[in-house]
mmCIF file of C-alpha atoms in Angstrom:
data_model
loop_
_atom_site.group_PDB
_atom_site.id
_atom_site.type_symbol
_atom_site.label_atom_id
_atom_site.label_comp_id
_atom_site.label_asym_id
_atom_site.label_seq_id
_atom_site.Cartn_x
_atom_site.Cartn_y
_atom_site.Cartn_z
ATOM 1 C CA MET A 1 -0.078 0.091 0.022
ATOM 2 C CA SER A 2 1.244 3.571 -0.983
ATOM 3 C CA SER A 3 2.284 5.581 2.151
ATOM 4 C CA GLY A 4 0.504 8.536 0.299
ATOM 5 C CA THR A 5 -3.017 6.752 0.235
ATOM 6 C CA VAL A 6 -5.650 8.168 2.376
ATOM 7 C CA ILE A 7 -7.423 5.286 4.112
ATOM 8 C CA PRO A 8 -9.798 5.266 7.169
ATOM 9 C CA SER A 9 -8.011 5.461 10.404
ATOM 10 C CA TRP A 10 -9.121 2.396 11.572
ATOM 11 C CA LEU A 11 -7.431 0.522 8.603
ATOM 12 C CA THR A 12 -3.999 1.366 9.816
ATOM 13 C CA ARG A 13 -3.694 -1.381 12.148
ATOM 14 C CA VAL A 14 -5.825 -4.519 11.607
ATOM 15 C CA GLY A 15 -5.935 -8.115 12.832
ATOM 16 C CA VAL A 16 -6.325 -11.057 10.227
ATOM 17 C CA PHE A 17 -7.824 -14.553 10.852
ATOM 18 C CA ASP A 18 -8.237 -17.554 9.014
ATOM 19 C CA LEU A 19 -8.928 -21.155 9.680
ATOM 20 C CA GLU A 20 -8.437 -24.338 7.563
ATOM 21 C CA THR A 21 -10.645 -27.228 8.429
ATOM 22 C CA THR A 22 -11.976 -30.652 8.145
ATOM 23 C CA GLY A 23 -14.830 -29.469 6.041
ATOM 24 C CA VAL A 24 -17.550 -26.807 5.552
ATOM 25 C CA ASP A 25 -20.104 -27.514 7.889
ATOM 26 C CA VAL A 26 -19.622 -24.962 10.606
ATOM 27 C CA THR A 27 -21.664 -26.858 13.301
ATOM 28 C CA ALA A 28 -19.886 -30.344 12.920
ATOM 29 C CA ASP A 29 -16.394 -29.755 11.326
ATOM 30 C CA ARG A 30 -13.107 -29.014 13.246
ATOM 31 C CA VAL A 31 -10.336 -26.693 12.998
ATOM 32 C CA VAL A 32 -7.143 -28.101 11.575
ATOM 33 C CA THR A 33 -4.966 -24.856 11.254
ATOM 34 C CA ALA A 34 -5.449 -21.187 12.390
ATOM 35 C CA HIS A 35 -3.542 -18.081 11.735
ATOM 36 C CA VAL A 36 -4.318 -14.796 13.914
ATOM 37 C CA GLY A 37 -1.926 -11.801 12.758
ATOM 38 C CA VAL A 38 -1.726 -8.071 12.623
ATOM 39 C CA LEU A 39 -1.153 -5.822 9.622
ATOM 40 C CA ASP A 40 0.372 -2.306 9.589
ATOM 41 C CA VAL A 41 -0.849 0.440 7.448
ATOM 42 C CA HIS A 42 1.170 -0.750 4.613
ATOM 43 C CA GLY A 43 0.097 -4.470 4.702
ATOM 44 C CA ARG A 44 3.100 -5.611 6.277
ATOM 45 C CA GLU A 45 2.432 -8.444 8.929
ATOM 46 C CA ILE A 46 3.856 -7.203 12.328
ATOM 47 C CA ALA A 47 2.869 -9.849 14.453
ATOM 48 C CA ALA A 48 1.566 -13.465 13.779
ATOM 49 C CA ARG A 49 0.670 -16.657 15.281
ATOM 50 C CA ASP A 50 -0.014 -20.131 13.629
ATOM 51 C CA TRP A 51 -1.499 -23.369 15.141
ATOM 52 C CA LEU A 52 -1.719 -26.901 14.024
ATOM 53 C CA ALA A 53 -4.608 -28.912 15.861
ATOM 54 C CA ASP A 54 -5.222 -32.614 16.284
ATOM 55 C CA PRO A 55 -8.987 -32.063 15.205
ATOM 56 C CA GLY A 56 -9.894 -35.497 17.164
ATOM 57 C CA ILE A 57 -11.380 -36.850 13.975
ATOM 58 C CA ASP A 58 -10.155 -38.034 10.737
ATOM 59 C CA ILE A 59 -9.419 -35.353 8.023
ATOM 60 C CA PRO A 60 -11.291 -36.415 4.934
ATOM 61 C CA ASP A 61 -9.193 -36.598 1.854
ATOM 62 C CA GLY A 62 -11.162 -33.845 0.415
ATOM 63 C CA ALA A 63 -10.070 -31.322 3.107
ATOM 64 C CA THR A 64 -6.427 -32.590 2.743
ATOM 65 C CA ALA A 65 -6.328 -31.958 -0.946
ATOM 66 C CA VAL A 66 -7.461 -28.259 -0.009
ATOM 67 C CA HIS A 67 -5.072 -27.469 2.843
ATOM 68 C CA GLY A 68 -2.447 -30.278 2.504
ATOM 69 C CA ILE A 69 -2.823 -31.572 6.162
ATOM 70 C CA THR A 70 -3.403 -35.320 6.696
ATOM 71 C CA THR A 71 -4.807 -37.183 9.520
ATOM 72 C CA GLU A 72 -1.602 -38.548 10.375
ATOM 73 C CA GLN A 73 0.344 -35.199 10.447
ATOM 74 C CA ALA A 74 -2.297 -33.613 12.464
ATOM 75 C CA ARG A 75 -2.313 -36.406 15.010
ATOM 76 C CA ARG A 76 1.650 -36.583 15.211
ATOM 77 C CA LEU A 77 2.343 -32.756 15.092
ATOM 78 C CA GLY A 78 -0.839 -30.990 16.170
ATOM 79 C CA ARG A 79 -1.836 -29.556 19.637
ATOM 80 C CA PRO A 80 -4.868 -30.929 21.352
ATOM 81 C CA ALA A 81 -8.073 -29.186 19.806
ATOM 82 C CA ALA A 82 -9.267 -27.855 23.064
ATOM 83 C CA GLU A 83 -6.017 -25.934 23.650
ATOM 84 C CA VAL A 84 -5.677 -24.664 20.072
ATOM 85 C CA VAL A 85 -9.302 -23.337 19.999
ATOM 86 C CA ALA A 86 -8.830 -21.651 23.482
ATOM 87 C CA GLN A 87 -5.690 -19.935 22.156
ATOM 88 C CA VAL A 88 -7.270 -18.785 18.925
ATOM 89 C CA VAL A 89 -10.316 -17.490 20.925
ATOM 90 C CA ALA A 90 -8.109 -15.714 23.297
ATOM 91 C CA ALA A 91 -6.071 -14.110 20.574
ATOM 92 C CA LEU A 92 -9.065 -12.826 18.885
ATOM 93 C CA ARG A 93 -10.849 -11.574 22.100
ATOM 94 C CA SER A 94 -7.553 -9.834 22.915
ATOM 95 C CA LEU A 95 -7.583 -7.938 19.484
ATOM 96 C CA LEU A 96 -11.201 -6.983 19.827
ATOM 97 C CA ARG A 97 -11.056 -5.783 23.288
ATOM 98 C CA GLN A 98 -8.210 -3.487 21.969
ATOM 99 C CA GLY A 99 -10.708 -2.049 19.308
ATOM 100 C CA VAL A 100 -8.359 -3.721 16.726
ATOM 101 C CA PRO A 101 -10.752 -4.858 13.812
ATOM 102 C CA VAL A 102 -10.254 -8.426 12.624
ATOM 103 C CA VAL A 103 -10.542 -9.198 8.997
ATOM 104 C CA ALA A 104 -11.737 -12.468 7.818
ATOM 105 C CA TYR A 105 -12.655 -13.566 4.326
ATOM 106 C CA ASN A 106 -16.199 -14.902 4.507
ATOM 107 C CA ALA A 107 -16.190 -14.157 8.298
ATOM 108 C CA SER A 108 -19.257 -15.925 9.182
ATOM 109 C CA TYR A 109 -17.950 -19.311 8.318
ATOM 110 C CA ASP A 110 -14.649 -18.834 10.383
ATOM 111 C CA PHE A 111 -16.155 -17.098 13.203
ATOM 112 C CA SER A 112 -19.213 -19.780 13.322
ATOM 113 C CA LEU A 113 -17.098 -22.809 12.998
ATOM 114 C CA LEU A 114 -14.896 -21.430 15.956
ATOM 115 C CA ALA A 115 -17.931 -20.675 18.170
ATOM 116 C CA HIS A 116 -19.005 -24.139 17.808
ATOM 117 C CA GLU A 117 -15.465 -25.598 18.401
ATOM 118 C CA ALA A 118 -15.257 -23.384 21.443
ATOM 119 C CA SER A 119 -18.615 -24.610 22.782
ATOM 120 C CA ARG A 120 -17.770 -28.328 22.261
ATOM 121 C CA HIS A 121 -14.730 -27.852 24.368
ATOM 122 C CA GLY A 122 -16.314 -25.973 27.096
ATOM 123 C CA ILE A 123 -14.649 -22.563 26.165
ATOM 124 C CA GLU A 124 -16.587 -19.228 26.388
ATOM 125 C CA PRO A 125 -17.324 -18.489 22.570
ATOM 126 C CA LEU A 126 -17.143 -15.368 20.630
ATOM 127 C CA VAL A 127 -20.721 -14.802 20.119
ATOM 128 C CA ASP A 128 -20.997 -11.327 18.815
ATOM 129 C CA PRO A 129 -17.456 -10.531 17.826
ATOM 130 C CA ALA A 130 -16.902 -6.765 16.774
ATOM 131 C CA PRO A 131 -15.506 -4.770 15.045
ATOM 132 C CA VAL A 132 -15.134 -7.458 12.158
ATOM 133 C CA ILE A 133 -14.128 -6.632 8.620
ATOM 134 C CA ASP A 134 -15.258 -9.199 5.833
ATOM 135 C CA PRO A 135 -13.820 -8.283 2.473
ATOM 136 C CA LEU A 136 -16.243 -10.874 0.505
ATOM 137 C CA VAL A 137 -19.236 -9.032 2.055
ATOM 138 C CA ILE A 138 -17.832 -5.544 1.385
ATOM 139 C CA ASP A 139 -16.611 -6.562 -2.302
ATOM 140 C CA LYS A 140 -20.145 -7.675 -3.013
ATOM 141 C CA ALA A 141 -21.925 -4.708 -1.703
ATOM 142 C CA TYR A 142 -19.878 -2.201 -3.521
ATOM 143 C CA ASP A 143 -19.362 -4.141 -6.675
ATOM 144 C CA ARG A 144 -22.409 -6.130 -6.830
ATOM 145 C CA TYR A 145 -22.695 -6.864 -10.633
ATOM 146 C CA ARG A 146 -19.269 -7.664 -11.373
ATOM 147 C CA PRO A 147 -19.275 -11.203 -13.020
ATOM 148 C CA GLY A 148 -17.184 -14.237 -11.842
ATOM 149 C CA LYS A 149 -16.320 -16.040 -8.759
ATOM 150 C CA ARG A 150 -15.772 -14.252 -5.516
ATOM 151 C CA THR A 151 -13.237 -16.699 -3.979
ATOM 152 C CA LEU A 152 -10.406 -15.325 -2.099
ATOM 153 C CA GLU A 153 -7.946 -16.120 -5.062
ATOM 154 C CA VAL A 154 -10.231 -14.425 -7.612
ATOM 155 C CA VAL A 155 -10.916 -11.352 -5.654
ATOM 156 C CA ALA A 156 -7.304 -10.937 -4.620
ATOM 157 C CA ALA A 157 -6.196 -10.932 -8.011
ATOM 158 C CA HIS A 158 -8.802 -8.465 -8.908
ATOM 159 C CA TYR A 159 -7.534 -5.909 -6.496
ATOM 160 C CA ALA A 160 -4.003 -6.871 -7.402
ATOM 161 C CA VAL A 161 -3.083 -8.434 -3.844
ATOM 162 C CA PRO A 162 -0.716 -11.345 -4.038
ATOM 163 C CA LEU A 163 -1.699 -14.465 -2.798
ATOM 164 C CA ASP A 164 0.883 -17.344 -2.689
ATOM 165 C CA GLY A 165 -0.210 -20.667 -1.187
ATOM 166 C CA ALA A 166 -3.876 -20.311 -1.188
ATOM 167 C CA HIS A 167 -5.676 -22.391 1.410
ATOM 168 C CA ASP A 168 -2.930 -22.039 3.887
ATOM 169 C CA ALA A 169 -4.233 -20.242 6.759
ATOM 170 C CA SER A 170 -1.522 -17.666 7.060
ATOM 171 C CA ALA A 171 -1.417 -16.731 3.509
ATOM 172 C CA ASP A 172 -5.120 -16.544 3.346
ATOM 173 C CA ALA A 173 -5.351 -14.449 6.551
ATOM 174 C CA VAL A 174 -2.782 -11.952 5.378
ATOM 175 C CA ALA A 175 -4.222 -11.593 1.553
ATOM 176 C CA ALA A 176 -7.582 -10.909 3.156
ATOM 177 C CA GLY A 177 -6.391 -8.141 5.224
ATOM 178 C CA ARG A 178 -4.553 -6.707 2.277
ATOM 179 C CA VAL A 179 -7.930 -6.949 0.241
ATOM 180 C CA ALA A 180 -9.485 -5.039 2.964
ATOM 181 C CA GLN A 181 -7.088 -2.445 2.435
ATOM 182 C CA ALA A 182 -7.365 -2.215 -1.221
ATOM 183 C CA LEU A 183 -11.088 -2.082 -0.928
ATOM 184 C CA ALA A 184 -10.591 1.075 1.116
ATOM 185 C CA GLN A 185 -8.521 2.568 -1.483
ATOM 186 C CA ARG A 186 -10.876 1.759 -4.279
ATOM 187 C CA PHE A 187 -14.178 2.735 -2.550
ATOM 188 C CA THR A 188 -15.385 5.263 0.018
ATOM 189 C CA LEU A 189 -15.938 3.283 3.100
ATOM 190 C CA PRO A 190 -17.741 4.397 6.484
ATOM 191 C CA ASP A 191 -15.758 6.688 8.566
ATOM 192 C CA THR A 192 -16.106 4.382 11.599
ATOM 193 C CA LEU A 193 -15.650 0.702 12.449
ATOM 194 C CA ALA A 194 -18.949 0.725 14.256
ATOM 195 C CA GLU A 195 -20.764 2.063 11.092
ATOM 196 C CA LEU A 196 -19.120 -0.491 8.960
ATOM 197 C CA HIS A 197 -19.780 -3.222 11.014
ATOM 198 C CA THR A 198 -23.370 -2.581 11.167
ATOM 199 C CA ARG A 199 -23.762 -2.151 7.506
ATOM 200 C CA GLN A 200 -21.924 -5.466 6.964
ATOM 201 C CA ILE A 201 -24.707 -7.251 8.960
ATOM 202 C CA GLY A 202 -27.303 -5.700 6.695
ATOM 203 C CA TRP A 203 -25.395 -6.347 3.346
ATOM 204 C CA ALA A 204 -24.680 -9.906 4.413
ATOM 205 C CA ARG A 205 -28.374 -10.579 5.185
ATOM 206 C CA ALA A 206 -29.460 -8.847 1.870
ATOM 207 C CA GLN A 207 -26.999 -10.927 -0.223
ATOM 208 C CA ALA A 208 -27.922 -14.317 1.425
ATOM 209 C CA GLU A 209 -31.504 -13.242 0.486
ATOM 210 C CA SER A 210 -30.724 -12.630 -3.043
ATOM 211 C CA LEU A 211 -28.560 -15.840 -3.407
ATOM 212 C CA THR A 212 -31.344 -17.888 -1.988
ATOM 213 C CA GLU A 213 -33.835 -16.363 -4.461
ATOM 214 C CA TYR A 214 -31.355 -17.355 -7.244
ATOM 215 C CA PHE A 215 -30.552 -20.865 -5.867
ATOM 216 C CA ILE A 216 -34.417 -21.625 -5.743
ATOM 217 C CA ARG A 217 -34.826 -20.521 -9.191
ATOM 218 C CA ILE A 218 -32.149 -22.866 -10.716
ATOM 219 C CA GLY A 219 -33.204 -25.542 -8.624
ATOM 220 C CA ARG A 220 -30.254 -25.779 -6.309
ATOM 221 C CA LEU A 221 -32.547 -25.083 -3.168
ATOM 222 C CA GLU A 222 -35.985 -26.228 -2.321
ATOM 223 C CA PRO A 223 -38.749 -23.313 -2.012
ATOM 224 C CA GLU A 224 -38.669 -23.698 1.621
ATOM 225 C CA GLU A 225 -34.674 -23.586 2.178
ATOM 226 C CA THR A 226 -32.867 -20.548 3.044
ATOM 227 C CA LEU A 227 -29.146 -19.404 3.173
ATOM 228 C CA ASP A 228 -28.333 -18.240 6.540
ATOM 229 C CA GLY A 229 -27.260 -14.445 6.136
ATOM 230 C CA THR A 230 -26.542 -13.932 10.110
ATOM 231 C CA TRP A 231 -22.978 -12.117 10.080
ATOM 232 C CA PRO A 232 -20.443 -12.556 11.655
ATOM 233 C CA VAL A 233 -21.654 -15.655 13.566
ATOM 234 C CA ARG A 234 -24.368 -17.669 12.069
ATOM 235 C CA ALA A 235 -27.341 -18.356 14.363
ATOM 236 C CA PRO A 236 -28.111 -22.296 14.712
ATOM 237 C CA ARG A 237 -31.012 -23.018 12.617
ATOM 238 C CA HIS A 238 -32.805 -26.279 11.812
ATOM 239 C CA GLY A 239 -33.800 -27.153 8.329
ATOM 240 C CA ALA A 240 -31.646 -24.317 6.945
ATOM 241 C CA ALA A 241 -29.122 -24.793 4.101
ATOM 242 C CA ARG A 242 -25.453 -24.092 4.604
#
């Protein structure tokens, strides 16, 4: 990021957070790797911590194909899941209590899965973490009609943010933070974190409603199904699609 770029003051120091997991079900799947870091105004990581957990269940081959961690590696090298989850929650809670925003791409996935993992291990979860910045939600809100996928790899490339080693928790977390800073260069974001956080709640809900309508129209969802637009932690709901 150019030193001459004017960005909101709250983006001069941001936390970054990402999980790699056993699957995509936030209620049942488990943490495998995690990264929490801090970026400065130039997008340089000035603090970081990584974790490898033994999730306590087998890691499916499909998940291993994404992040590269096998069940054997996790069991041999990983720390107990409860220990890792407790430390990740504590690291995030510390940043948020300091007023440092935490960037997470598709935040409702990572924060929801972490909340379920915390509850599973008897750890106080982050029920309503704030302030959170979700580049996926912001990008969709400000550039709604841009065609193509909105994966982190694609969006990072669109904003000229390097992403080497996609699906590595560290690489993804840092890239997401830099995408957030790039969005602030491209668009006029709210002046305060509180306003941005509140707007993202509404944007995420509207985006889920729009996607639900589309999926029903193409037959991917049944008419009675809905996508959960609760953000940044999804509410437990029965009979709803992921």
